[in-house]
Coordinates of C-alpha atoms and ligand atoms in Angstrom, one line a residue:
X12 CA -24.5 16.0 -19.8
X13 CA -24.2 15.4 -16.1
X14 CA -24.3 12.0 -14.4
X15 CA -24.4 10.5 -11.0
X16 CA -21.5 8.8 -9.3
X17 CA -23.6 5.7 -9.7
X18 CA -22.6 5.6 -13.3
X19 CA -18.8 5.5 -12.4
X20 CA -17.3 2.3 -11.3
X21 CA -17.0 1.8 -7.5
X22 CA -13.3 1.8 -7.8
X23 CA -13.1 5.5 -7.9
X24 CA -12.4 7.6 -4.8
X25 CA -15.2 8.8 -2.7
X26 CA -16.9 11.5 -3.9
X27 CA -15.8 11.0 -7.5
X28 CA -18.4 12.3 -10.1
X29 CA -19.2 13.9 -13.6
X30 CA -19.5 17.4 -13.0
X31 CA -21.7 19.9 -14.9
X32 CA -19.1 20.2 -17.7
X33 CA -19.4 16.7 -18.2
X34 CA -15.9 15.9 -16.9
X35 CA -14.5 13.8 -14.3
X36 CA -14.3 15.3 -10.8
X37 CA -12.1 14.0 -8.1
X38 CA -12.0 15.7 -4.5
X39 CA -14.1 18.4 -6.1
X40 CA -11.3 19.1 -8.5
X41 CA -12.0 19.0 -12.5
X42 CA -9.4 16.5 -13.5
X43 CA -9.0 18.3 -17.0
X44 CA -7.9 21.3 -15.1
X45 CA -5.8 19.5 -12.8
X46 CA -4.0 18.0 -15.7
X47 CA -3.6 21.6 -17.1
X48 CA -2.3 23.1 -13.8
X49 CA 0.1 20.3 -12.6
X50 CA 0.9 18.5 -15.9
X51 CA 0.9 14.8 -16.4
X52 CA 1.5 12.1 -15.4
X53 CA 0.2 13.0 -11.9
X54 CA -1.1 11.1 -8.8
X55 CA -4.5 12.6 -7.5
X56 CA -5.2 11.7 -4.1
X57 CA -8.8 12.4 -2.9
X58 CA -7.8 13.0 0.9
X59 CA -11.5 12.7 2.1
X60 CA -11.3 9.0 0.8
X61 CA -7.9 8.4 2.4
X62 CA -9.2 9.6 5.7
X63 CA -12.8 7.9 5.4
X64 CA -11.0 4.5 4.7
X65 CA -8.6 5.0 7.9
X66 CA -11.9 5.7 10.1
X67 CA -13.7 2.7 8.3
X68 CA -10.8 0.5 9.7
X69 CA -10.8 2.1 13.5
X70 CA -14.7 2.2 13.8
X71 CA -15.1 -1.6 12.4
X72 CA -12.4 -2.4 15.2
X73 CA -13.8 -0.5 17.8
X74 CA -17.3 -1.9 17.2
X75 CA -16.1 -5.5 18.1
X76 CA -12.8 -5.2 20.2
X77 CA -11.6 -2.8 22.5
X78 CA -7.8 -3.3 22.7
X79 CA -6.4 -2.8 19.3
X80 CA -4.4 -0.8 16.7
X81 CA -4.8 -0.1 13.0
X82 CA -1.0 0.4 11.5
X83 CA -0.7 2.0 8.0
X84 CA 1.7 -0.6 6.1
X85 CA 3.5 2.5 4.7
X86 CA 5.2 0.4 2.0
X87 CA 2.0 1.0 0.1
X88 CA 2.3 4.8 -0.3
X89 CA 5.4 6.2 1.3
X90 CA 4.8 9.8 1.0
X91 CA 5.2 12.5 3.8
X92 CA 1.9 13.9 3.2
X93 CA 0.2 10.5 3.3
X94 CA 1.7 9.6 6.5
X95 CA 0.8 12.9 7.8
X96 CA -3.1 12.3 7.0
X97 CA -3.0 8.9 8.6
X98 CA -1.2 9.8 11.6
X99 CA -3.8 12.6 12.2
X100 CA -6.5 9.9 12.0
X101 CA -4.7 8.2 14.8
X102 CA -3.3 5.4 13.1
X103 CA 0.0 3.7 14.1
X104 CA 2.6 2.8 11.1
X105 CA 4.7 -0.2 9.6
X106 CA 7.9 0.5 8.3
X107 CA 10.2 -1.9 6.3
X108 CA 13.3 0.0 6.3
X109 CA 15.3 3.0 7.6
X110 CA 14.1 5.2 4.9
X111 CA 10.5 4.7 5.6
X112 CA 11.2 5.1 9.3
X113 CA 12.5 8.4 8.6
X114 CA 9.5 9.3 6.4
X115 CA 7.0 8.2 9.0
X116 CA 8.8 10.0 11.7
X117 CA 8.9 13.1 9.4
X118 CA 5.0 12.5 8.7
X119 CA 4.4 12.9 12.2
X120 CA 4.0 9.5 13.8
X121 CA 5.2 9.3 17.2
X122 CA 8.2 6.8 17.5
X123 CA 6.5 4.7 20.0
X124 CA 3.6 4.0 17.4
X125 CA 6.2 2.6 14.9
X126 CA 6.9 -0.9 14.1
X127 CA 10.0 -1.9 12.3
X128 CA 9.7 -4.9 9.7
X129 CA 12.0 -6.4 7.4
X130 CA 13.5 -9.7 6.7
X131 CA 17.1 -8.3 6.0
X132 CA 17.3 -5.2 8.1
X133 CA 20.9 -4.0 8.6
X134 CA 22.8 -3.1 11.6
X135 CA 22.4 0.5 10.7
X136 CA 18.6 0.4 10.3
X137 CA 18.4 -1.4 13.9
X138 CA 20.5 1.3 15.2
X139 CA 18.3 3.9 13.9
X140 CA 15.3 2.3 15.1
X141 CA 16.6 2.1 18.7
X142 CA 18.0 5.7 18.5
X143 CA 14.5 7.0 17.4
X144 CA 12.8 4.8 20.0
X145 CA 10.4 2.8 18.0
X146 CA 7.8 1.0 19.6
X147 CA 8.4 -2.4 18.4
X148 CA 10.5 -4.3 16.1
X149 CA 9.3 -7.5 14.4
X150 CA 12.1 -10.0 14.5
X151 CA 12.5 -12.1 11.3
X152 CA 15.7 -14.4 11.6
X153 CA 18.1 -15.7 14.2
X154 CA 20.6 -13.4 12.7
X155 CA 18.6 -10.5 13.5
X156 CA 17.6 -11.7 16.8
X157 CA 21.5 -11.8 17.9
X158 CA 22.2 -8.7 16.1
X159 CA 19.6 -6.6 18.1
X160 CA 20.3 -8.0 21.4
X161 CA 23.9 -7.0 20.8
X162 CA 23.1 -3.4 19.6
X163 CA 20.6 -3.1 22.5
X164 CA 23.0 -4.1 25.1
X165 CA 25.6 -1.8 23.6
X166 CA 22.9 1.1 24.0
X167 CA 21.8 -0.1 27.5
X168 CA 18.2 -0.3 26.4
X169 CA 15.5 -2.6 26.4
X170 CA 13.4 -3.2 23.1
X171 CA 10.1 -4.6 22.8
X172 CA 9.7 -7.2 20.0
X173 CA 7.2 -9.3 18.0
X174 CA 8.2 -12.5 16.1
X175 CA 7.3 -12.6 12.6
X176 CA 5.8 -16.3 11.8
X177 CA 5.2 -17.8 8.5
X178 CA 2.2 -19.9 9.2
X179 CA 2.6 -22.2 6.3
X180 CA -0.7 -20.7 4.9
X181 CA -0.9 -19.5 1.3
X182 CA -3.7 -16.9 0.4
X183 CA -5.1 -17.3 -3.2
X184 CA -2.8 -14.4 -4.8
X185 CA -0.1 -13.8 -7.2
X186 CA 3.1 -15.8 -6.1
X187 CA 5.1 -12.6 -5.7
X188 CA 3.0 -11.0 -3.1
X189 CA 2.2 -14.7 -1.2
X190 CA 4.1 -14.6 1.9
X191 CA 2.7 -16.9 4.5
X192 CA 3.9 -20.4 2.8
X193 CA 6.5 -22.3 4.7
X194 CA 9.0 -22.0 2.0
X195 CA 9.5 -18.2 2.3
X196 CA 12.0 -15.5 3.0
X197 CA 10.2 -14.2 5.5
X198 CA 9.9 -14.8 9.3
X199 CA 10.1 -18.1 11.3
X200 CA 8.4 -21.2 10.3
X201 CA 6.3 -23.0 13.0
X202 CA 9.2 -25.2 14.5
X203 CA 11.7 -22.3 14.2
X204 CA 9.5 -20.0 16.1
X205 CA 9.2 -22.4 18.9
X206 CA 13.0 -22.1 19.3
X207 CA 13.1 -18.5 18.7
X208 CA 10.4 -17.7 21.5
X209 CA 12.9 -19.7 23.7
X210 CA 16.0 -17.7 22.2
X211 CA 14.4 -14.1 22.8
X212 CA 13.4 -15.1 26.2
X213 CA 17.0 -15.4 27.2
X214 CA 18.2 -12.3 25.6
X215 CA 18.3 -9.8 28.7
X216 CA 17.6 -6.8 26.3
X217 CA 14.7 -8.1 24.1
X218 CA 11.4 -8.6 25.4
X219 CA 8.9 -10.8 23.4
X220 CA 5.3 -9.3 23.5
X221 CA 3.6 -11.1 20.6
X222 CA 3.5 -12.6 17.2
X223 CA 3.0 -11.1 14.0
X224 CA 2.0 -12.8 10.6
X225 CA 1.0 -11.5 7.2
X226 CA 0.1 -14.3 4.8
X227 CA -0.3 -12.2 1.6
X228 CA -1.6 -9.2 -0.3
X229 CA -4.8 -8.6 -2.4
X230 CA -6.4 -11.5 -0.8
X231 CA -10.6 -11.9 -1.4
X232 CA -11.0 -14.9 0.7
X233 CA -11.0 -14.6 4.5
X234 CA -10.6 -18.4 5.4
X235 CA -6.8 -18.3 5.0
X236 CA -6.8 -15.8 8.1
X237 CA -8.5 -18.5 10.3
X238 CA -5.8 -21.0 9.0
X239 CA -3.0 -18.6 10.0
X240 CA -4.2 -17.7 13.4
X241 CA -4.7 -21.5 14.1
X242 CA -1.2 -22.1 13.4
X243 CA 0.0 -19.0 15.4
X244 CA -2.2 -19.9 18.4
X245 CA -0.3 -23.4 18.7
X246 CA 2.8 -21.4 19.8
X247 CA 1.7 -19.9 23.4
X248 CA 0.1 -17.3 24.9
X249 CA 1.1 -13.7 24.3
X250 CA -0.2 -10.4 25.0
X251 CA -0.3 -9.0 21.3
X252 CA -1.0 -10.4 18.0
X253 CA -0.4 -8.7 14.7
X254 CA -2.4 -10.4 12.1
X255 CA -0.8 -8.4 9.1
X256 CA -2.6 -6.7 6.1
X257 CA -3.6 -8.2 2.7
X258 CA -7.3 -7.3 2.4
X259 CA -7.9 -7.1 -1.4
X260 CA -8.9 -3.6 -3.1
X261 CA -11.3 -3.5 -6.3
X262 CA -9.2 -2.9 -9.2
X263 CA -12.2 -3.1 -11.8
X264 CA -15.7 -2.9 -11.6
X265 CA -16.1 -6.6 -11.4
X266 CA -14.2 -6.9 -8.4
X267 CA -15.9 -7.1 -5.2
X268 CA -13.7 -7.8 -1.9
X269 CA -15.0 -8.2 1.4
X270 CA -16.1 -4.9 3.0
X271 CA -13.7 -3.5 5.5
X272 CA -16.4 -4.2 8.2
X273 CA -16.8 -7.7 7.2
X274 CA -12.9 -8.4 7.0
X275 CA -12.5 -6.8 10.5
X276 CA -15.4 -8.8 11.9
X277 CA -14.2 -12.1 10.4
X278 CA -10.5 -11.7 11.5
X279 CA -11.5 -10.5 15.1
X280 CA -13.8 -13.4 15.5
X281 CA -11.2 -15.8 14.5
X282 CA -9.0 -14.1 17.2
X283 CA -11.6 -14.3 19.8
X284 CA -12.1 -18.0 19.1
X285 CA -8.7 -19.0 18.8
X286 CA -6.8 -16.5 21.1
X287 CA -9.5 -15.2 23.4
X288 CA -11.1 -11.8 23.8
X289 CA -8.3 -10.0 25.7
X290 CA -5.6 -9.7 23.5
X291 CA -4.1 -6.6 22.0
X292 CA -5.1 -7.1 18.2
X293 CA -3.1 -5.3 15.5
X294 CA -3.9 -5.1 11.9
X295 CA -1.7 -3.4 9.3
X296 CA -3.6 -2.7 5.8
X297 CA -1.6 -1.0 3.3
X298 CA -3.6 -1.6 -0.1
X299 CA -7.2 -1.3 1.8
X300 CA -6.4 2.0 3.1
X301 CA -4.9 3.9 0.0
X302 CA -5.3 2.1 -3.3
X303 CA -8.8 3.4 -4.1
X304 CA -8.0 7.3 -2.6
X305 CA -5.9 7.8 -5.9
X306 CA -6.2 8.2 -9.8
X307 CA -3.3 8.8 -12.1
X308 CA -3.8 11.3 -14.8
X309 CA -2.0 11.1 -18.2
X310 CA -2.0 12.8 -21.7
X311 CA -2.3 10.9 -25.0
X312 CA 0.7 11.4 -27.2
X313 CA -0.3 9.5 -30.0
X314 CA -2.8 7.1 -31.2
X315 CA -1.5 4.1 -33.6
X316 CA -3.9 2.0 -35.2
X317 CA -2.4 -1.4 -36.6
X318 CA -3.7 -4.9 -35.4
X319 CA -4.7 -3.1 -32.2
X320 CA -5.2 0.5 -31.3
X321 CA -2.4 1.6 -29.3
X322 CA -3.3 4.6 -27.1
X323 CA 0.2 5.7 -25.9
X324 CA 0.6 8.1 -23.0
X325 CA 3.2 10.1 -21.2
X326 CA 3.8 7.8 -18.3
X327 CA 3.8 3.8 -17.9
X328 CA 5.8 1.5 -16.1
X329 CA 8.0 4.1 -14.5
X330 CA 4.7 5.2 -12.5
X331 CA 2.7 2.0 -12.4
X332 CA 5.0 -1.1 -12.3
X333 CA 1.9 -3.5 -11.3
X334 CA 0.9 -4.4 -14.7
X335 CA 4.3 -5.4 -15.7
X336 CA 5.2 -7.2 -12.1
X337 CA 1.9 -8.9 -11.9
X338 CA -0.1 -8.7 -14.9
X339 CA -2.4 -6.4 -12.8
X340 CA -5.6 -5.2 -14.4
X341 CA -7.0 -1.5 -14.5
X342 CA -9.6 0.2 -15.8
X343 CA -9.5 3.8 -17.7
X344 CA -11.5 6.7 -18.8
X345 CA -11.2 9.9 -20.7
X346 CA -11.4 12.7 -18.3
X347 CA -13.7 15.1 -20.5
X348 CA -16.1 12.4 -21.6
X349 CA -16.0 9.5 -18.9
X350 CA -19.5 8.4 -19.7
X351 CA -19.3 8.7 -23.4
X352 CA -20.0 5.6 -25.4
X353 CA -16.9 3.7 -26.0
X354 CA -16.3 3.3 -29.6
X355 CA -13.1 1.2 -29.9
X356 CA -11.2 -1.2 -27.9
X357 CA -7.6 0.0 -27.2
X358 CA -4.6 -0.7 -25.3
X359 CA -3.3 2.2 -23.2
X360 CA 0.4 1.8 -23.6
X361 CA 3.2 3.6 -21.6
X362 CA 6.3 5.7 -23.2
X363 CA 8.9 3.1 -22.2
X364 CA 11.2 1.1 -24.4
X365 CA 9.4 -2.2 -23.8
X366 CA 6.5 -3.9 -25.4
X367 CA 5.3 -5.0 -22.1
X368 CA 4.7 -1.6 -21.1
X369 CA 1.0 -1.8 -21.3
X370 CA -1.0 0.1 -18.5
X371 CA -4.5 -1.1 -19.3
X372 CA -5.2 -3.8 -22.1
X373 CA -8.1 -4.3 -24.2
X374 CA -10.3 -1.3 -22.9
X375 CA -13.1 0.3 -25.0
X376 CA -12.5 4.0 -25.1
X377 CA -14.4 6.7 -26.9
X378 CA -12.5 7.5 -29.8
X379 CA -9.3 8.7 -28.1
X380 CA -7.1 11.5 -29.6
X381 CA -3.8 13.0 -28.7
X382 CA -4.1 15.6 -25.9
X383 CA -6.8 13.6 -24.2
X384 CA -6.4 13.1 -20.4
X385 CA -6.5 9.6 -19.6
X386 CA -7.5 8.5 -15.9
X387 CA -6.6 5.2 -14.4
X388 CA -7.9 4.5 -11.0
X389 CA -6.9 2.5 -7.8
X390 CA -3.2 3.8 -8.0
X391 CA -2.7 4.8 -4.6
X392 CA -1.0 1.5 -3.3
X393 CA 2.2 0.6 -4.9
X394 CA 2.0 3.2 -7.6
X395 CA 4.2 6.0 -6.1
X396 CA 5.9 3.4 -4.0
X397 CA 7.3 1.6 -6.9
X398 CA 7.8 4.4 -9.2
X399 CA 11.2 4.5 -11.0
X400 CA 13.2 6.6 -13.6
X401 CA 13.3 4.0 -16.2
X402 CA 14.2 6.0 -19.5
X403 CA 15.3 9.0 -17.4
X404 CA 11.2 10.0 -17.0
X405 CA 11.0 12.1 -13.9
X406 CA 8.8 10.8 -11.1
X407 CA 5.1 12.2 -11.1
X408 CA 3.9 14.7 -8.6
X409 CA 1.4 13.8 -6.0
X410 CA -1.5 16.2 -5.4
X411 CA -4.1 16.2 -2.6
X412 CA -7.7 17.4 -3.4
X413 CA -10.2 18.1 -1.0
X414 CA -13.7 19.9 -1.4
X415 CA -12.3 21.3 -4.6
X416 CA -8.8 22.6 -3.4
X417 CA -5.8 21.1 -5.1
X418 CA -2.7 21.1 -3.1
X419 CA 0.8 19.7 -4.5
X420 CA 2.2 17.7 -1.5
X421 CA 5.3 16.3 -3.6
X422 CA 6.5 18.0 -6.7
X423 CA 7.6 16.3 -9.9
X424 CA 11.0 15.3 -10.3
X425 CA 13.2 17.5 -12.5
X426 CA 15.9 16.7 -14.8
X427 CA 18.4 18.1 -12.3
X428 CA 16.9 15.5 -9.7
X429 CA 18.0 12.7 -12.1
X430 CA 21.4 13.9 -12.0
X431 CA 21.2 15.1 -8.4
X432 CA 23.4 12.4 -7.0
X433 CA 26.4 12.8 -9.5
X434 CA 29.5 13.5 -7.7
X435 CA 31.2 15.5 -10.6
Ligands
LLP18 N1 2.3 -6.2 6.5 C1 3.6 -6.5 5.9 C2 4.4 -7.2 6.8 C3 3.6 -6.6 4.6 O1 4.7 -7.1 4.1 C4 2.7 -5.9 3.8 C5 2.6 -6.0 2.4 C6 1.6 -5.4 4.5 C7 1.3 -5.5 5.9 C8 0.5 -4.6 3.5 O2 -0.3 -5.6 2.6 P1 -1.4 -5.0 1.9 O3 -2.4 -4.6 3.0 O4 -1.1 -3.9 1.0 O5 -2.0 -6.1 1.1 N2 3.9 -4.7 -4.6 C9 2.8 -5.4 -4.4 C10 2.5 -5.7 -2.9 C11 3.3 -6.0 -1.9 C12 3.0 -6.1 -0.7 C13 3.9 -6.2 0.4 N3 3.8 -6.4 1.8 C14 1.5 -5.0 -5.3 O6 1.8 -3.9 -5.8 O7 0.6 -5.6 -5.4

């Protein structure tokens, strides 16, 4: 059997196809062989896809605005090799903790290209950021403003800052990942932002260069971005505006989020209309950069038929928490017969001790049997990032595939790793 990429849904990484053996191929590598070589579960990243998406953001911006930067919102996939690729593509980086800062530096981002976010940055994290020389810190509260001024004065340095504003705009998304509403733990509301702008201006060691807003994640509609910019435009005139991330990714064949070029064109148009054409514009996509670059491979351990058909695999909510947290919907296929007629509606369940541990519900599959390699696409964003050791399950490896070469960039955790922090 052979088939073209067109027969696979658009959610798979660039270059994914069914090869001459009738198996799924990602980054030029046969998914069944990858499962054999690296074991399962495993995150498989198509490196060309990652690079292509980074370029699509940069090219889209470059075509309509000259003074810009694209920041990788690294919470989406905080893995050193991913930082390395995106640094290599010329992006800057958003980090939201001291840990992400350490990874970004290790992954090759120059400190000056790093922006530190976070609604509860600790004294230690602020000191680490200043010691590293990060380009910008995004201030999130009055307490942090005072804390940062005190530390910067003590270290006798001057730090450029942005102010995170919650513009009281809600994107149409899951409540847990909506961040622009007034009643939020993030940033300054519009009235507080006015006071914070004055307060930063009074701090000798802080220099306010601009405003930031991020209204939410997995957004399909572009109108809320205009409303957000309208709100922050009323706060004054600054050289830099960071309009956050949030562009949705397609998780299933029926989802069609705006193309990167259309999203960029829309936000730049809004910025030109409301802020003028001369500002430095920053965007910080996470999901839209990395989600579709990656698939997860699992092995079927058992197939149980009662009222439903339960296809239980060797991973689950420890490697993909999103179905449990947000009710997120995924696709699945079987690696050695991806286009075979589906004969049975199945639930792809994880191995964890909870009934809610179901990765994909009600998906037609071609007579799954134990030993089959199940593939779930679109696991690059917030997959590895949210992975955990529930039930003592070691976290999966990350494998980069490119032109038929598979490279282990992060090994699977071991049982020794699980006990690695024990003190006796
Ligand atoms: N900038 C800031 C300040 C953010 O808080 C986020 C995401 C982003 C940028 C990137 O947003 P993106 O382009 O990825 O939508 N765990 C959730 C998503 C949480 C998003 C947190 N902030 C999920 O799996 O859906």
